[in-house]
Short mmCIF file of C-alpha atoms in Angstrom, two decimals:
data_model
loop_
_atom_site.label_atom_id
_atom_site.label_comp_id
_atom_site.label_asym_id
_atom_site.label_seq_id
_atom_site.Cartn_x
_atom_site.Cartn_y
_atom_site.Cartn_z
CA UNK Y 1 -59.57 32.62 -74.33
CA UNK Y 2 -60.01 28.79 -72.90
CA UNK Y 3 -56.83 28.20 -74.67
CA UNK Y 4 -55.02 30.94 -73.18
CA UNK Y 5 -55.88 30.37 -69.42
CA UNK Y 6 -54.68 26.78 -69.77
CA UNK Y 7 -51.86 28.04 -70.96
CA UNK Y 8 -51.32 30.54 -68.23
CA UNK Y 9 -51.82 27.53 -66.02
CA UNK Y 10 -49.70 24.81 -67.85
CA UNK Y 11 -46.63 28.04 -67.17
CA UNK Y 12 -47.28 28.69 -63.78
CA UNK Y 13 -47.95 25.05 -62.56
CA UNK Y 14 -44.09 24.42 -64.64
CA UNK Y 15 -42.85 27.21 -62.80
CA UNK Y 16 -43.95 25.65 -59.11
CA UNK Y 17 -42.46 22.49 -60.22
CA UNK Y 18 -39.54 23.93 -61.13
CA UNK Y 19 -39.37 25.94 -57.83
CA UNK Y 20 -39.76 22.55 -56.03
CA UNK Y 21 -37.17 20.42 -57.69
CA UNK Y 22 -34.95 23.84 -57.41
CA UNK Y 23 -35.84 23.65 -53.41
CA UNK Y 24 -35.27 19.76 -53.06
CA UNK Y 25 -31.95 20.15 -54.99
CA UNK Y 26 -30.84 22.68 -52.63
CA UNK Y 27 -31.80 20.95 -49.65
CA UNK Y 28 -30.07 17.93 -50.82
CA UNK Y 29 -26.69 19.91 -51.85
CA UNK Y 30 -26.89 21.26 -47.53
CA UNK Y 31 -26.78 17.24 -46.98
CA UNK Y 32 -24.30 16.21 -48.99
CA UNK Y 33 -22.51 18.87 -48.18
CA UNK Y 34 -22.59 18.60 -44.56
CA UNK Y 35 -22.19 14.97 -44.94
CA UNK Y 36 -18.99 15.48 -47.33
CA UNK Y 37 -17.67 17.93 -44.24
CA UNK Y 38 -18.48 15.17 -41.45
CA UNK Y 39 -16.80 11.84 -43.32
CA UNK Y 40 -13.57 14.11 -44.08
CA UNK Y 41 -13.53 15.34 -40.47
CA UNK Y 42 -14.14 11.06 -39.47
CA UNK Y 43 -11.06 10.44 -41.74
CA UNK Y 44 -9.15 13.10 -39.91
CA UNK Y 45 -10.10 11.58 -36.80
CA UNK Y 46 -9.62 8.06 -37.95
CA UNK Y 47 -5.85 9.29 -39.09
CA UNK Y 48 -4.87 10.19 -35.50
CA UNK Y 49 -6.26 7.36 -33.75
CA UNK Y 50 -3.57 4.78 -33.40
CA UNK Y 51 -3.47 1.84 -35.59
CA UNK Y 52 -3.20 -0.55 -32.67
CA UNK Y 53 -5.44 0.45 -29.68
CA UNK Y 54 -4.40 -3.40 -27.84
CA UNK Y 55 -2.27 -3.46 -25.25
CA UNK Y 56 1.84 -4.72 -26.03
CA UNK Y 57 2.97 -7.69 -25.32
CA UNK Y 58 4.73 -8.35 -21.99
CA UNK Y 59 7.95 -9.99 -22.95
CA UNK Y 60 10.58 -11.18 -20.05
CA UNK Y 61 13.76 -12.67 -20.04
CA UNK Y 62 14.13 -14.86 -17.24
CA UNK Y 63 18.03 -16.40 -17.26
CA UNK Y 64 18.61 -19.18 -14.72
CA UNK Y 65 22.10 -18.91 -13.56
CA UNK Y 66 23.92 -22.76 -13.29
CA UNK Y 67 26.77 -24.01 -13.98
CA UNK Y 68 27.50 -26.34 -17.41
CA UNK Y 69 27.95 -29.27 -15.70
CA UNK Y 70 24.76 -29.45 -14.44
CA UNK Y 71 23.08 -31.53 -17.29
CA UNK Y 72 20.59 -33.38 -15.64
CA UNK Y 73 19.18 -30.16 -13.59
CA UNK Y 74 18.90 -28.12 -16.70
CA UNK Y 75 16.64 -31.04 -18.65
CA UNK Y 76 14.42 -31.22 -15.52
CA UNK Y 77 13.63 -27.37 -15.49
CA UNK Y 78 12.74 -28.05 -19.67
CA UNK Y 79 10.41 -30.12 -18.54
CA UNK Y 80 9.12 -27.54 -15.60
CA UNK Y 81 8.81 -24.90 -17.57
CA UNK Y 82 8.12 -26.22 -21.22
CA UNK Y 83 4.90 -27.43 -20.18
CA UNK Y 84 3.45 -24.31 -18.31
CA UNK Y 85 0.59 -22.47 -20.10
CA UNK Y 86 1.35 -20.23 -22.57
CA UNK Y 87 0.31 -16.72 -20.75
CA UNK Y 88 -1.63 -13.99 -23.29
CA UNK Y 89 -0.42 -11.41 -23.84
CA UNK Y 90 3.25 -12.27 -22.99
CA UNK Y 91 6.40 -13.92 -24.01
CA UNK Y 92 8.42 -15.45 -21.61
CA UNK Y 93 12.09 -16.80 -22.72
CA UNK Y 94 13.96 -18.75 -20.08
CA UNK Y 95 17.82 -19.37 -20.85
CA UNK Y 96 20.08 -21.31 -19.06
CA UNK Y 97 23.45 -18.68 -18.02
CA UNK Y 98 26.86 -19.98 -17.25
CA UNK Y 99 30.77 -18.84 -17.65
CA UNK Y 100 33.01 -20.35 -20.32
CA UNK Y 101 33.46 -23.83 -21.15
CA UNK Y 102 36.61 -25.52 -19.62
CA UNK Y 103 35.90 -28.86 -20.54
CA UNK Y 104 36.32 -31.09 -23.86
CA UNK Y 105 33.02 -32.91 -23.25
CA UNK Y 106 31.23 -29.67 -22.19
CA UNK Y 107 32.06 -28.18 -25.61
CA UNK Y 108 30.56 -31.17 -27.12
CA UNK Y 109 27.49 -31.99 -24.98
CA UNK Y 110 26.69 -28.54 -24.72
CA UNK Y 111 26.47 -27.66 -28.43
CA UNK Y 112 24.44 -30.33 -29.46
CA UNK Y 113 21.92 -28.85 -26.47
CA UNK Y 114 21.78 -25.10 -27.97
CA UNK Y 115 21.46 -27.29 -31.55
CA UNK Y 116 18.77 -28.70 -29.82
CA UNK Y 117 16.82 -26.56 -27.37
CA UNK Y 118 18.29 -22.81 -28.39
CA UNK Y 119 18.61 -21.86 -24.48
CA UNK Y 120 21.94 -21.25 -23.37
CA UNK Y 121 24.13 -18.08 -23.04
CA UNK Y 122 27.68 -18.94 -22.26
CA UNK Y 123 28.95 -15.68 -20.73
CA UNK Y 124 32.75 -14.39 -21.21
CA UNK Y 125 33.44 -14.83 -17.75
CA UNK Y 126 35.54 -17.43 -15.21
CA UNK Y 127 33.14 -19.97 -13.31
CA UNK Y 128 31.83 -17.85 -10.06
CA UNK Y 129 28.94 -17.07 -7.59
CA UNK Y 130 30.10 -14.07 -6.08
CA UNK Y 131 32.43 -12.59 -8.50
CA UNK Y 132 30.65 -11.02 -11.23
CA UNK Y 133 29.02 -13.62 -13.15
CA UNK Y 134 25.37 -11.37 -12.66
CA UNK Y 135 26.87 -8.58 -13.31
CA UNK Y 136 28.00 -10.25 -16.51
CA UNK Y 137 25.00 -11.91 -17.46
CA UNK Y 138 23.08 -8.12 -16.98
CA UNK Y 139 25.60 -6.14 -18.66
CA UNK Y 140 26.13 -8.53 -21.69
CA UNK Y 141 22.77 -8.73 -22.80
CA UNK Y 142 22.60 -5.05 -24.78
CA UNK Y 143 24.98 -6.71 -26.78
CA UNK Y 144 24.02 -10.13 -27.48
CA UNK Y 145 20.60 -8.82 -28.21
CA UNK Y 146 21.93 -5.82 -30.98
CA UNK Y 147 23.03 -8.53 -33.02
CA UNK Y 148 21.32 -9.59 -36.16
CA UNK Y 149 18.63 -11.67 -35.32
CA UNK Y 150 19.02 -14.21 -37.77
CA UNK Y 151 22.82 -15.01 -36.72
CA UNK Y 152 23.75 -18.15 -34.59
CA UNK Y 153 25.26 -16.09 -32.07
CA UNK Y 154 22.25 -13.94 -30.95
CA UNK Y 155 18.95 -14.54 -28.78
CA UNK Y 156 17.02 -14.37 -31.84
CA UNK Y 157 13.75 -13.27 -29.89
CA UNK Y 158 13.64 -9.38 -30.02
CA UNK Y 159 12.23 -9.73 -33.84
CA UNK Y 160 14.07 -6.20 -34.13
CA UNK Y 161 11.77 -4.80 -31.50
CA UNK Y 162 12.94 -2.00 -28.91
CA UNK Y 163 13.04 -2.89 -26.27
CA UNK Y 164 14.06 -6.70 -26.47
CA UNK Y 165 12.79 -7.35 -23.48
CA UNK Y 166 10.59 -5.33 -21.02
CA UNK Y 167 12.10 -6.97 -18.49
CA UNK Y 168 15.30 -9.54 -17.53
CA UNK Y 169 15.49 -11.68 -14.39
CA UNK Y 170 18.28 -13.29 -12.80
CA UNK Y 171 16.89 -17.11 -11.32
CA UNK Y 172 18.36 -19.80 -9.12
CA UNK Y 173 18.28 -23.24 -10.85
CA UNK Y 174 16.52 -24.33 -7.02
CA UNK Y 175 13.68 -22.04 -7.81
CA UNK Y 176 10.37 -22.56 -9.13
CA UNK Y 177 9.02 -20.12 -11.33
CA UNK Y 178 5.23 -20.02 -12.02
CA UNK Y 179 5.35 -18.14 -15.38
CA UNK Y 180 1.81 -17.04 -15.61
CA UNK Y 181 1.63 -15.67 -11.91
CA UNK Y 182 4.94 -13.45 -12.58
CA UNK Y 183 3.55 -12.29 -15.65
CA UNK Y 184 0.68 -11.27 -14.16
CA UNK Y 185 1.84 -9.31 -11.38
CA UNK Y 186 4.36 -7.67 -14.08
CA UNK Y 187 1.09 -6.19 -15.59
CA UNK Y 188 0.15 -3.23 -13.37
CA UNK Y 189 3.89 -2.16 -12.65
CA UNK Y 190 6.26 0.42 -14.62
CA UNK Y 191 8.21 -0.63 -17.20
CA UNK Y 192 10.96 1.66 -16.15
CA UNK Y 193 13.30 1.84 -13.41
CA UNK Y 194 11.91 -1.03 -11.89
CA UNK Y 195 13.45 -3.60 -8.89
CA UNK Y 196 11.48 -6.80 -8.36
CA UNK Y 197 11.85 -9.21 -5.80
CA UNK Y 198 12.23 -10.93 -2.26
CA UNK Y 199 13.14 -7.88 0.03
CA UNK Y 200 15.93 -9.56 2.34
CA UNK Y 201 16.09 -9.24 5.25
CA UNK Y 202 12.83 -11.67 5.75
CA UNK Y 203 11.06 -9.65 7.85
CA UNK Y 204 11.07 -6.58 6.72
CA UNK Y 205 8.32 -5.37 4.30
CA UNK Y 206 9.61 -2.01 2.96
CA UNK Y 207 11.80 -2.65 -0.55
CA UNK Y 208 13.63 0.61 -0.16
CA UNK Y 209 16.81 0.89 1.61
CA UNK Y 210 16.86 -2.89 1.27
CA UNK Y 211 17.72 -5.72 -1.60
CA UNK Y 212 16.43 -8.30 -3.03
CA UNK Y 213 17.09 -12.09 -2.43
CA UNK Y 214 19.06 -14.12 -4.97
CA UNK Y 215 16.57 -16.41 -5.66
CA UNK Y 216 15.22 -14.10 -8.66
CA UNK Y 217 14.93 -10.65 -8.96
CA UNK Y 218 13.61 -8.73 -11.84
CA UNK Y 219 14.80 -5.28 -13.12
CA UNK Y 220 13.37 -3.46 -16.16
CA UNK Y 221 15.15 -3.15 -19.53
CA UNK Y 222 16.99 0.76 -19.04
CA UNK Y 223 18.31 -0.81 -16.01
CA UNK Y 224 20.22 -3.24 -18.08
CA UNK Y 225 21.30 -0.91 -20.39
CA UNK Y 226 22.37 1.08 -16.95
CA UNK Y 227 24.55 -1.88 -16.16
CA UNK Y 228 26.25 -2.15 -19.46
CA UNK Y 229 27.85 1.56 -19.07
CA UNK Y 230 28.23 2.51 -15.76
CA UNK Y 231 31.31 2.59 -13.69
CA UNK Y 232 29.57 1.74 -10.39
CA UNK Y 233 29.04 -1.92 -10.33
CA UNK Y 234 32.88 -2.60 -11.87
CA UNK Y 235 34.06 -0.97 -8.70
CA UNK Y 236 31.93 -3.45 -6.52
CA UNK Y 237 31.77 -7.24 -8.07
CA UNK Y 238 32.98 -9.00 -5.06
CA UNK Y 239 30.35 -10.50 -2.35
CA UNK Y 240 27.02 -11.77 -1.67
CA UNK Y 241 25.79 -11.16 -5.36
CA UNK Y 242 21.87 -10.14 -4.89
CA UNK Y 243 23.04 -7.59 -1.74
CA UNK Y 244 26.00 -6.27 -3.84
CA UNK Y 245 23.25 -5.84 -6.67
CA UNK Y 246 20.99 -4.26 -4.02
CA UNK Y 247 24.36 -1.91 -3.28
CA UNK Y 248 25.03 -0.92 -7.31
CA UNK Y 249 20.75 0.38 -7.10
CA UNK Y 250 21.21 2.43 -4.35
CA UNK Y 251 24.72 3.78 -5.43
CA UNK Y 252 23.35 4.60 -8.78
CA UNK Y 253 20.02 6.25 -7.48
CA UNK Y 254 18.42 3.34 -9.84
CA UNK Y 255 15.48 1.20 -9.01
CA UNK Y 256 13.03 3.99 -7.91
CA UNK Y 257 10.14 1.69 -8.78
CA UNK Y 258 10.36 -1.33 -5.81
CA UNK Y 259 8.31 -3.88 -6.25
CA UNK Y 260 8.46 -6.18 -3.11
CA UNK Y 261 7.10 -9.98 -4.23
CA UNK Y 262 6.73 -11.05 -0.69
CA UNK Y 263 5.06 -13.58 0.14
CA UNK Y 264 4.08 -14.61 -3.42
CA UNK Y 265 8.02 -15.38 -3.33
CA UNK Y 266 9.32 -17.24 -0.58
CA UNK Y 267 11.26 -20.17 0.03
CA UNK Y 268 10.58 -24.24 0.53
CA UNK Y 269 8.09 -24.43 4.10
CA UNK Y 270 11.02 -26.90 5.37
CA UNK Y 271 12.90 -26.25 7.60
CA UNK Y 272 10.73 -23.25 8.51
CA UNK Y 273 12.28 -19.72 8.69
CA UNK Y 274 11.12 -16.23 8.80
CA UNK Y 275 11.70 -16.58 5.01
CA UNK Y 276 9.25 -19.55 4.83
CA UNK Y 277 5.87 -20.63 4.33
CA UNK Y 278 3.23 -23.17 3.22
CA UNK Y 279 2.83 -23.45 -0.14
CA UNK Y 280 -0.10 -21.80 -1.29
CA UNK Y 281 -2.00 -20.60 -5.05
CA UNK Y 282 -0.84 -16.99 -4.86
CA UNK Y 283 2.27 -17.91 -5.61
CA UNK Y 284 5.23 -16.93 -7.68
CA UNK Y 285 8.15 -18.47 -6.94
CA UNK Y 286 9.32 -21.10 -4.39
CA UNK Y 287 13.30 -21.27 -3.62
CA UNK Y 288 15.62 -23.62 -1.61
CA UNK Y 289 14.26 -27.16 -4.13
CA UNK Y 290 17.31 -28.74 -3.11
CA UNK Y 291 16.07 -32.25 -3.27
CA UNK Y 292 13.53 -34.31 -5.78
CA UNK Y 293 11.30 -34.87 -3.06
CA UNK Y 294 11.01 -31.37 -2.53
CA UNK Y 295 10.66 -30.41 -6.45
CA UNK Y 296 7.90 -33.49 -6.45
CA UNK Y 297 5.60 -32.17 -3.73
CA UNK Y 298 5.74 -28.60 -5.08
CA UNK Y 299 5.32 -29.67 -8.35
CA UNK Y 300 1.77 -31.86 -7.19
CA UNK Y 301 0.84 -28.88 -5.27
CA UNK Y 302 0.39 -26.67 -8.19
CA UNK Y 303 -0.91 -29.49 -10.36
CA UNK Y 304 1.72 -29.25 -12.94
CA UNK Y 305 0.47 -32.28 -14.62
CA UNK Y 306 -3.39 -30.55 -14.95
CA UNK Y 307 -3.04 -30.59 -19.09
CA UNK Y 308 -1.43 -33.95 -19.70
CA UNK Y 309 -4.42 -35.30 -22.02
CA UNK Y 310 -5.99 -38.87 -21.76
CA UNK Y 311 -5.02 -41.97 -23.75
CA UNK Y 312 -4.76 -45.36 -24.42
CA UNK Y 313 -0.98 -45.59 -24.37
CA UNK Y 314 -0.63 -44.84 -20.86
CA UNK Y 315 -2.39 -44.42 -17.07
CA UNK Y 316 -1.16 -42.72 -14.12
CA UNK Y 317 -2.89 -45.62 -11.77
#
């Protein structure tokens, strides 16, 4: 009988045990389960999140408009603007724009710069400032940017991206551009349908109804593309180029976006205008450089010079 009761208790005691490992096993199968459901609904969620949460690049054309001879004024503006900060989060190309050669030594001189320095777009157009040649320079660039990237004849920059460029502005070679600062007030604005600039006349505030100065103004990339087909501006090329820009915009019911610059855009403090002021920090552009002396003092005033780097082969005593 002692035998048999310790039986009895060896069976029931396996059957509790097995009851136990039969709960735990169960309990365990809820959790796996349940955590089998929740990483296959984090995968699903992972899927539609997308793969590259930062912000895109800014990129800008800006093409100064000069004319070929003008050798010595193009070198200086390398120098300006080659030595600006690289701005995050942005690429900023600036080309120099001009009309056909005409010239045996231009044709020379001017190769071995785009061998060189890669920043020049001769336009298919006859020498002019209030012909066509921005109208040209806008309408060609669809074109010249289409082409394969890795031929001698395009920009090269787009990497096959869409747009090429967010945005393109037209520049006076008497201007002063402060990369970073345009850049950054490019940030906050719409990348479509946009008109940037000076509003002319100087006092007035209010960028619609109005254009903006030749000095550099900024429109955004379906703009351009705008340009390239529409009958509008071929009907109107002659006159005052940035007012019979401001004319094609309001023709075309394009550049519902205005962005008015003023007074981070203005021109040099001397002599002073109602399109003048002191030089100050907020500032984008400065126009009307006509002399060194003027470039010099503008250039100290912004500290251009801030990252030239100490050394023994040279002082600025």
């Amino acid at each position: 009988m002692a035998k048999s009761g310790k039986g009895r208790r060896f069976i029931v005691s396996s059957i509790i045990f097995i009851a136990f490992l039969c709960t735990i096993a169960s309990i365990n199968e809820l959790r796996f389960d349940h955590l089998l459901r929740f990483s296959r609904c984090a995968l699903q969620l992972e899927d539609t999140l997308p793969t590259n949460v930062s912000s895109e690049e800014i990129r800008v054309l800006l093409g100064i408009l000069t004319l070929p001879d003008n050798y010595h004024r193009r070198h200086f503006l390398r120098l300006i603007y080659a030595t600006q900060p690289v701005v995050a989060g942005a690429k900023v190309d600036v080309k120099f724009v001009f009309c056909n050669l005409t010239k045996e030594d231009q044709k020379v001189l001017i190769a071995l710069e785009i061998m060189q320095y890669n920043d020049i777009i001769i336009l298919n157009c006859k020498e002019n400032m209030n012909n066509g040649k921005s109208y040209t320079y806008f309408s060609s660039l669809p074109d010249m940017l289409n082409e394969d990237p890795g031929s001698s004849g395009s920009l090269g920059s787009s990497g096959g991206t869409y747009p090429p460029y967010h945005y393109v502005m037209k520049g006076d070679d008497d201007a002063y551009f402060r990369l970073g600062q345009l850049v950054e007030s490019l940030r906050v604005l719409p990348r479509e349908d946009l008109y940037y600039g000076y509003t002319i006349p100087c006092n007035q505030m209010n960028p619609y109804g109005h254009y903006m100065s030749g000095m550099g103004y900024l429109i955004s990339w379906d703009i351009v593309e705008w340009l390239r087909v529409s009958d509008i501006p071929k009907m109107h090329l002659e006159g005052p180029e940035d007012k019979v820009f401001g004319d094609w915009m309001e023709k075309g019911k394009k550049g519902k976006n205005r962005h008015n610059a003023k007074w981070s855009m203005y021109n040099y403090p001397e002599p002073p205008t109602q399109c003048t002021h002191e030089l100050w920090p907020d500032t984008v552009a400065v126009h009307l450089l006509k002399t060194q002396e003027k470039w010099i003092r503008t250039l100290k005033y912004f500290n251009a010079t801030q990252d030239l780097k100490p050394s023994k082969l040279y002082h600025m005593d």
